[in-house]
């Protein structure tokens, strides 16, 4: 999908649907919080949520005392919804409206988190651009936690075709700069009771 089509798609989703009218809604992003703790993130760790949308992960991280939290998303409407929900606490988060495949990071991060954004990049050129940004943004020794639909998960989300992964195929897509250190499957229940199979893989950034 072209960049403009991609952005228009997501702006329309967030402009027309409430928080719990989207399949990916989670009241509490428990698997992500568990994995961020597992990689040893400290209160001062720089954490970025890629394609964070209107997720409650930022709220939870701020509530847990994480002081350097960034949310990046293609949709300004999604970020506005998250900011409005967080009220005064939104000021403790850095908000970036950008397409991750074209973004130029201006700082380095200890933790890169992505739940259900990378899998929308089905074109190898976009996937490679994502990995370039990941490599630039994540410090050596930092961790990338990437959740996608599992290889036996749904083929589409939000009307768009996705790329599905297991830990090995995701590791192969990221390339040799990322050591796989953990992988687990997760069954997400949508607000209307359907089950979606996800995989969450954690990688440590190492020299290429
Ligand atoms: C299925 S939603 C998941 C949102 C959030 N991570 C969560 O778990 O609730 C996918 C998100 O990825 C964002 N997204 C899709 N493609 C993107 C891109 N190329 N760059 C940045 N964000 C993107 C969308 O705007 C949307 O918010």
mmCIF file of C-alpha atoms and ligand atoms in Angstrom:
data_model
loop_
_atom_site.group_PDB
_atom_site.id
_atom_site.type_symbol
_atom_site.label_atom_id
_atom_site.label_comp_id
_atom_site.label_asym_id
_atom_site.label_seq_id
_atom_site.Cartn_x
_atom_site.Cartn_y
_atom_site.Cartn_z
ATOM 1 C CA UNK A 1 0.000 0.000 0.000
ATOM 2 C CA UNK A 2 1.284 3.495 -0.878
ATOM 3 C CA UNK A 3 2.223 5.734 2.054
ATOM 4 C CA UNK A 4 -0.717 8.106 1.517
ATOM 5 C CA UNK A 5 -3.204 5.238 1.251
ATOM 6 C CA UNK A 6 -1.787 3.727 4.417
ATOM 7 C CA UNK A 7 -2.127 6.941 6.354
ATOM 8 C CA UNK A 8 -5.641 7.636 5.073
ATOM 9 C CA UNK A 9 -6.686 4.114 6.052
ATOM 10 C CA UNK A 10 -5.534 4.489 9.646
ATOM 11 C CA UNK A 11 -6.781 8.043 10.097
ATOM 12 C CA UNK A 12 -10.201 6.855 8.969
ATOM 13 C CA UNK A 13 -10.134 3.910 11.379
ATOM 14 C CA UNK A 14 -9.381 6.084 14.391
ATOM 15 C CA UNK A 15 -11.739 8.876 13.307
ATOM 16 C CA UNK A 16 -14.690 6.523 12.956
ATOM 17 C CA UNK A 17 -14.234 3.827 15.614
ATOM 18 C CA UNK A 18 -14.176 3.991 19.378
ATOM 19 C CA UNK A 19 -11.392 2.476 21.418
ATOM 20 C CA UNK A 20 -13.113 -0.848 21.983
ATOM 21 C CA UNK A 21 -14.629 -1.095 18.506
ATOM 22 C CA UNK A 22 -11.329 -2.276 17.037
ATOM 23 C CA UNK A 23 -10.254 -5.919 17.136
ATOM 24 C CA UNK A 24 -6.870 -5.136 18.705
ATOM 25 C CA UNK A 25 -8.243 -3.354 21.793
ATOM 26 C CA UNK A 26 -6.804 -4.486 25.106
ATOM 27 C CA UNK A 27 -7.959 -3.115 28.446
ATOM 28 C CA UNK A 28 -4.517 -3.971 29.811
ATOM 29 C CA UNK A 29 -1.621 -4.838 27.484
ATOM 30 C CA UNK A 30 -0.426 -7.596 29.827
ATOM 31 C CA UNK A 31 1.849 -9.566 27.450
ATOM 32 C CA UNK A 32 3.689 -6.392 26.422
ATOM 33 C CA UNK A 33 4.130 -5.201 30.022
ATOM 34 C CA UNK A 34 5.450 -8.613 31.048
ATOM 35 C CA UNK A 35 7.994 -8.672 28.219
ATOM 36 C CA UNK A 36 9.156 -5.103 28.873
ATOM 37 C CA UNK A 37 9.804 -6.106 32.500
ATOM 38 C CA UNK A 38 11.506 -9.310 31.360
ATOM 39 C CA UNK A 39 14.159 -7.418 29.376
ATOM 40 C CA UNK A 40 15.043 -5.534 32.543
ATOM 41 C CA UNK A 41 13.783 -2.091 31.543
ATOM 42 C CA UNK A 42 14.525 0.420 34.289
ATOM 43 C CA UNK A 43 12.517 3.536 35.116
ATOM 44 C CA UNK A 44 14.979 5.619 33.114
ATOM 45 C CA UNK A 45 15.016 3.302 30.080
ATOM 46 C CA UNK A 46 13.996 4.907 26.808
ATOM 47 C CA UNK A 47 11.034 2.892 25.509
ATOM 48 C CA UNK A 48 9.318 3.446 22.165
ATOM 49 C CA UNK A 49 5.997 1.897 21.146
ATOM 50 C CA UNK A 50 5.966 1.655 17.355
ATOM 51 C CA UNK A 51 2.497 1.813 15.845
ATOM 52 C CA UNK A 52 1.214 2.358 19.361
ATOM 53 C CA UNK A 53 -2.045 3.824 18.094
ATOM 54 C CA UNK A 54 -4.460 4.564 20.927
ATOM 55 C CA UNK A 55 -3.139 1.627 22.991
ATOM 56 C CA UNK A 56 -3.143 1.821 26.783
ATOM 57 C CA UNK A 57 0.476 0.677 26.939
ATOM 58 C CA UNK A 58 1.725 4.265 27.408
ATOM 59 C CA UNK A 59 -0.744 4.840 30.279
ATOM 60 C CA UNK A 60 0.456 1.649 31.976
ATOM 61 C CA UNK A 61 4.150 2.427 31.498
ATOM 62 C CA UNK A 62 3.740 5.924 32.945
ATOM 63 C CA UNK A 63 1.743 4.489 35.867
ATOM 64 C CA UNK A 64 4.553 2.013 36.520
ATOM 65 C CA UNK A 65 7.078 4.845 36.743
ATOM 66 C CA UNK A 66 8.785 4.638 33.352
ATOM 67 C CA UNK A 67 10.010 8.157 32.664
ATOM 68 C CA UNK A 68 11.098 8.075 29.012
ATOM 69 C CA UNK A 69 8.192 6.742 26.958
ATOM 70 C CA UNK A 70 7.588 7.537 23.281
ATOM 71 C CA UNK A 71 4.643 6.507 21.118
ATOM 72 C CA UNK A 72 5.012 6.644 17.327
ATOM 73 C CA UNK A 73 2.086 6.123 14.984
ATOM 74 C CA UNK A 74 1.081 6.937 11.457
ATOM 75 C CA UNK A 75 -2.275 8.256 12.667
ATOM 76 C CA UNK A 76 -2.418 11.651 14.372
ATOM 77 C CA UNK A 77 -6.027 10.831 15.315
ATOM 78 C CA UNK A 78 -4.874 7.749 17.233
ATOM 79 C CA UNK A 79 -2.287 9.754 19.147
ATOM 80 C CA UNK A 80 -4.843 12.478 19.881
ATOM 81 C CA UNK A 81 -7.216 9.874 21.341
ATOM 82 C CA UNK A 82 -4.469 8.476 23.577
ATOM 83 C CA UNK A 83 -3.445 11.951 24.703
ATOM 84 C CA UNK A 84 -7.019 12.923 25.518
ATOM 85 C CA UNK A 85 -7.499 9.764 27.557
ATOM 86 C CA UNK A 86 -4.280 10.327 29.519
ATOM 87 C CA UNK A 87 -5.064 13.957 30.319
ATOM 88 C CA UNK A 88 -2.267 15.643 32.296
ATOM 89 C CA UNK A 89 -0.188 12.459 32.188
ATOM 90 C CA UNK A 90 0.084 12.736 28.392
ATOM 91 C CA UNK A 91 2.750 15.376 28.966
ATOM 92 C CA UNK A 92 5.048 12.654 30.300
ATOM 93 C CA UNK A 93 5.042 10.901 26.917
ATOM 94 C CA UNK A 94 6.703 11.916 23.647
ATOM 95 C CA UNK A 95 4.261 11.590 20.741
ATOM 96 C CA UNK A 96 5.502 11.169 17.172
ATOM 97 C CA UNK A 97 3.146 11.126 14.177
ATOM 98 C CA UNK A 98 5.172 9.398 11.454
ATOM 99 C CA UNK A 99 5.381 6.423 9.146
ATOM 100 C CA UNK A 100 7.975 4.171 10.734
ATOM 101 C CA UNK A 101 9.345 3.220 7.308
ATOM 102 C CA UNK A 102 10.336 6.833 6.609
ATOM 103 C CA UNK A 103 11.058 8.064 10.144
ATOM 104 C CA UNK A 104 14.484 9.423 11.087
ATOM 105 C CA UNK A 105 15.055 8.677 14.787
ATOM 106 C CA UNK A 106 16.644 11.536 16.726
ATOM 107 C CA UNK A 107 17.577 9.569 19.846
ATOM 108 C CA UNK A 108 18.400 5.984 20.695
ATOM 109 C CA UNK A 109 16.136 3.661 22.625
ATOM 110 C CA UNK A 110 16.659 0.817 25.077
ATOM 111 C CA UNK A 111 13.397 -0.918 24.209
ATOM 112 C CA UNK A 112 11.525 -1.004 20.887
ATOM 113 C CA UNK A 113 8.004 -2.401 21.274
ATOM 114 C CA UNK A 114 5.634 -3.137 18.402
ATOM 115 C CA UNK A 115 2.328 -4.919 18.778
ATOM 116 C CA UNK A 116 0.547 -5.483 15.495
ATOM 117 C CA UNK A 117 2.142 -2.745 13.375
ATOM 118 C CA UNK A 118 5.053 -4.508 11.639
ATOM 119 C CA UNK A 119 2.790 -7.245 10.290
ATOM 120 C CA UNK A 120 1.008 -4.691 8.061
ATOM 121 C CA UNK A 121 4.235 -4.234 6.091
ATOM 122 C CA UNK A 122 3.823 -6.908 3.448
ATOM 123 C CA UNK A 123 6.174 -5.382 0.874
ATOM 124 C CA UNK A 124 9.821 -6.474 1.354
ATOM 125 C CA UNK A 125 10.947 -2.895 0.604
ATOM 126 C CA UNK A 126 8.852 -1.587 3.516
ATOM 127 C CA UNK A 127 10.041 -4.396 5.767
ATOM 128 C CA UNK A 128 13.662 -3.528 4.959
ATOM 129 C CA UNK A 129 12.990 0.178 5.642
ATOM 130 C CA UNK A 130 11.514 -0.795 9.033
ATOM 131 C CA UNK A 131 14.616 -2.822 9.890
ATOM 132 C CA UNK A 132 16.847 0.133 8.937
ATOM 133 C CA UNK A 133 14.900 2.366 11.385
ATOM 134 C CA UNK A 134 15.008 -0.325 14.051
ATOM 135 C CA UNK A 135 18.785 -0.657 13.616
ATOM 136 C CA UNK A 136 19.286 3.103 13.813
ATOM 137 C CA UNK A 137 17.025 3.640 16.803
ATOM 138 C CA UNK A 138 17.830 0.687 19.072
ATOM 139 C CA UNK A 139 21.109 0.903 20.994
ATOM 140 C CA UNK A 140 23.491 -2.052 20.914
ATOM 141 C CA UNK A 141 22.344 -4.409 23.674
ATOM 142 C CA UNK A 142 18.836 -2.930 23.576
ATOM 143 C CA UNK A 143 15.754 -5.084 23.044
ATOM 144 C CA UNK A 144 13.089 -5.240 20.359
ATOM 145 C CA UNK A 145 9.782 -6.844 21.338
ATOM 146 C CA UNK A 146 7.672 -7.491 18.257
ATOM 147 C CA UNK A 147 4.190 -8.980 18.358
ATOM 148 C CA UNK A 148 2.559 -10.070 15.095
ATOM 149 C CA UNK A 149 -0.157 -12.450 14.048
ATOM 150 C CA UNK A 150 1.266 -15.967 14.323
ATOM 151 C CA UNK A 151 1.768 -18.166 11.265
ATOM 152 C CA UNK A 152 -1.614 -19.771 12.027
ATOM 153 C CA UNK A 153 -3.217 -16.448 12.975
ATOM 154 C CA UNK A 154 -5.596 -14.276 10.930
ATOM 155 C CA UNK A 155 -4.639 -13.401 7.355
ATOM 156 C CA UNK A 156 -6.146 -9.914 7.559
ATOM 157 C CA UNK A 157 -6.687 -7.173 10.111
ATOM 158 C CA UNK A 158 -8.630 -3.937 9.731
ATOM 159 C CA UNK A 159 -9.444 -5.059 6.178
ATOM 160 C CA UNK A 160 -5.753 -5.251 5.246
ATOM 161 C CA UNK A 161 -3.680 -8.305 4.376
ATOM 162 C CA UNK A 162 -0.918 -8.955 6.919
ATOM 163 C CA UNK A 163 2.324 -10.946 6.937
ATOM 164 C CA UNK A 164 2.227 -13.690 9.566
ATOM 165 C CA UNK A 165 5.294 -14.922 11.436
ATOM 166 C CA UNK A 166 6.762 -17.426 13.803
ATOM 167 C CA UNK A 167 9.895 -16.559 15.750
ATOM 168 C CA UNK A 168 12.241 -18.000 13.113
ATOM 169 C CA UNK A 169 10.682 -16.241 10.142
ATOM 170 C CA UNK A 170 10.625 -12.964 12.049
ATOM 171 C CA UNK A 171 14.290 -13.427 13.028
ATOM 172 C CA UNK A 172 15.156 -14.096 9.375
ATOM 173 C CA UNK A 173 13.316 -10.937 8.314
ATOM 174 C CA UNK A 174 15.143 -8.788 10.878
ATOM 175 C CA UNK A 175 18.546 -10.236 9.933
ATOM 176 C CA UNK A 176 21.728 -11.001 11.790
ATOM 177 C CA UNK A 177 21.867 -7.823 13.891
ATOM 178 C CA UNK A 178 19.121 -9.185 16.133
ATOM 179 C CA UNK A 179 19.561 -12.184 18.427
ATOM 180 C CA UNK A 180 16.328 -13.987 19.270
ATOM 181 C CA UNK A 181 16.176 -14.394 23.057
ATOM 182 C CA UNK A 182 12.525 -15.194 23.758
ATOM 183 C CA UNK A 183 9.431 -16.145 21.847
ATOM 184 C CA UNK A 184 5.942 -17.001 22.961
ATOM 185 C CA UNK A 185 2.480 -17.397 21.568
ATOM 186 C CA UNK A 186 -0.465 -15.400 22.810
ATOM 187 C CA UNK A 187 -4.183 -15.677 22.176
ATOM 188 C CA UNK A 188 -5.840 -12.297 22.043
ATOM 189 C CA UNK A 189 -9.582 -12.055 22.607
ATOM 190 C CA UNK A 190 -11.219 -9.278 20.599
ATOM 191 C CA UNK A 191 -13.918 -7.078 22.195
ATOM 192 C CA UNK A 192 -16.531 -9.273 20.450
ATOM 193 C CA UNK A 193 -15.084 -12.536 21.752
ATOM 194 C CA UNK A 194 -13.093 -13.843 18.764
ATOM 195 C CA UNK A 195 -9.666 -15.371 19.315
ATOM 196 C CA UNK A 196 -6.586 -14.217 17.411
ATOM 197 C CA UNK A 197 -3.274 -16.079 17.540
ATOM 198 C CA UNK A 198 -0.269 -13.820 18.032
ATOM 199 C CA UNK A 199 3.417 -14.473 18.497
ATOM 200 C CA UNK A 200 5.651 -12.146 20.517
ATOM 201 C CA UNK A 201 9.393 -12.415 19.898
ATOM 202 C CA UNK A 202 12.119 -10.566 21.780
ATOM 203 C CA UNK A 203 15.472 -9.758 20.174
ATOM 204 C CA UNK A 204 18.724 -8.298 21.529
ATOM 205 C CA UNK A 205 20.481 -5.845 19.232
ATOM 206 C CA UNK A 206 24.010 -6.914 18.485
ATOM 207 C CA UNK A 207 26.713 -5.676 16.129
ATOM 208 C CA UNK A 208 25.919 -6.559 12.482
HETATM 209 C C1 LIG B 1 -3.625 -3.065 14.801
HETATM 210 S S1 LIG B 1 -3.173 -1.454 15.293
HETATM 211 C C2 LIG B 1 -2.275 -1.782 16.799
HETATM 212 C C3 LIG B 1 -2.184 -0.567 17.680
HETATM 213 C C4 LIG B 1 -1.449 -0.789 18.994
HETATM 214 N N1 LIG B 1 -0.092 -1.240 18.773
HETATM 215 C C5 LIG B 1 -2.179 -1.735 19.894
HETATM 216 O O1 LIG B 1 -1.662 -2.793 20.194
HETATM 217 O O2 LIG B 1 -3.283 -1.368 20.317
HETATM 218 C C6 LIG B 1 -1.855 -1.049 14.141
HETATM 219 C C7 LIG B 1 -1.301 0.323 14.353
HETATM 220 O O3 LIG B 1 -0.171 0.487 13.535
HETATM 221 C C8 LIG B 1 -0.187 1.777 12.981
HETATM 222 N N2 LIG B 1 0.617 1.721 11.745
HETATM 223 C C9 LIG B 1 0.371 0.992 10.641
HETATM 224 N N3 LIG B 1 1.332 1.157 9.728
HETATM 225 C C10 LIG B 1 2.218 2.034 10.269
HETATM 226 C C11 LIG B 1 3.417 2.619 9.804
HETATM 227 N N4 LIG B 1 3.898 2.318 8.585
HETATM 228 N N5 LIG B 1 4.070 3.482 10.611
HETATM 229 C C12 LIG B 1 3.576 3.788 11.833
HETATM 230 N N6 LIG B 1 2.445 3.259 12.334
HETATM 231 C C13 LIG B 1 1.762 2.390 11.559
HETATM 232 C C14 LIG B 1 -1.645 2.080 12.767
HETATM 233 O O4 LIG B 1 -1.924 3.449 12.661
HETATM 234 C C15 LIG B 1 -2.270 1.442 14.002
HETATM 235 O O5 LIG B 1 -2.358 2.342 15.066
#
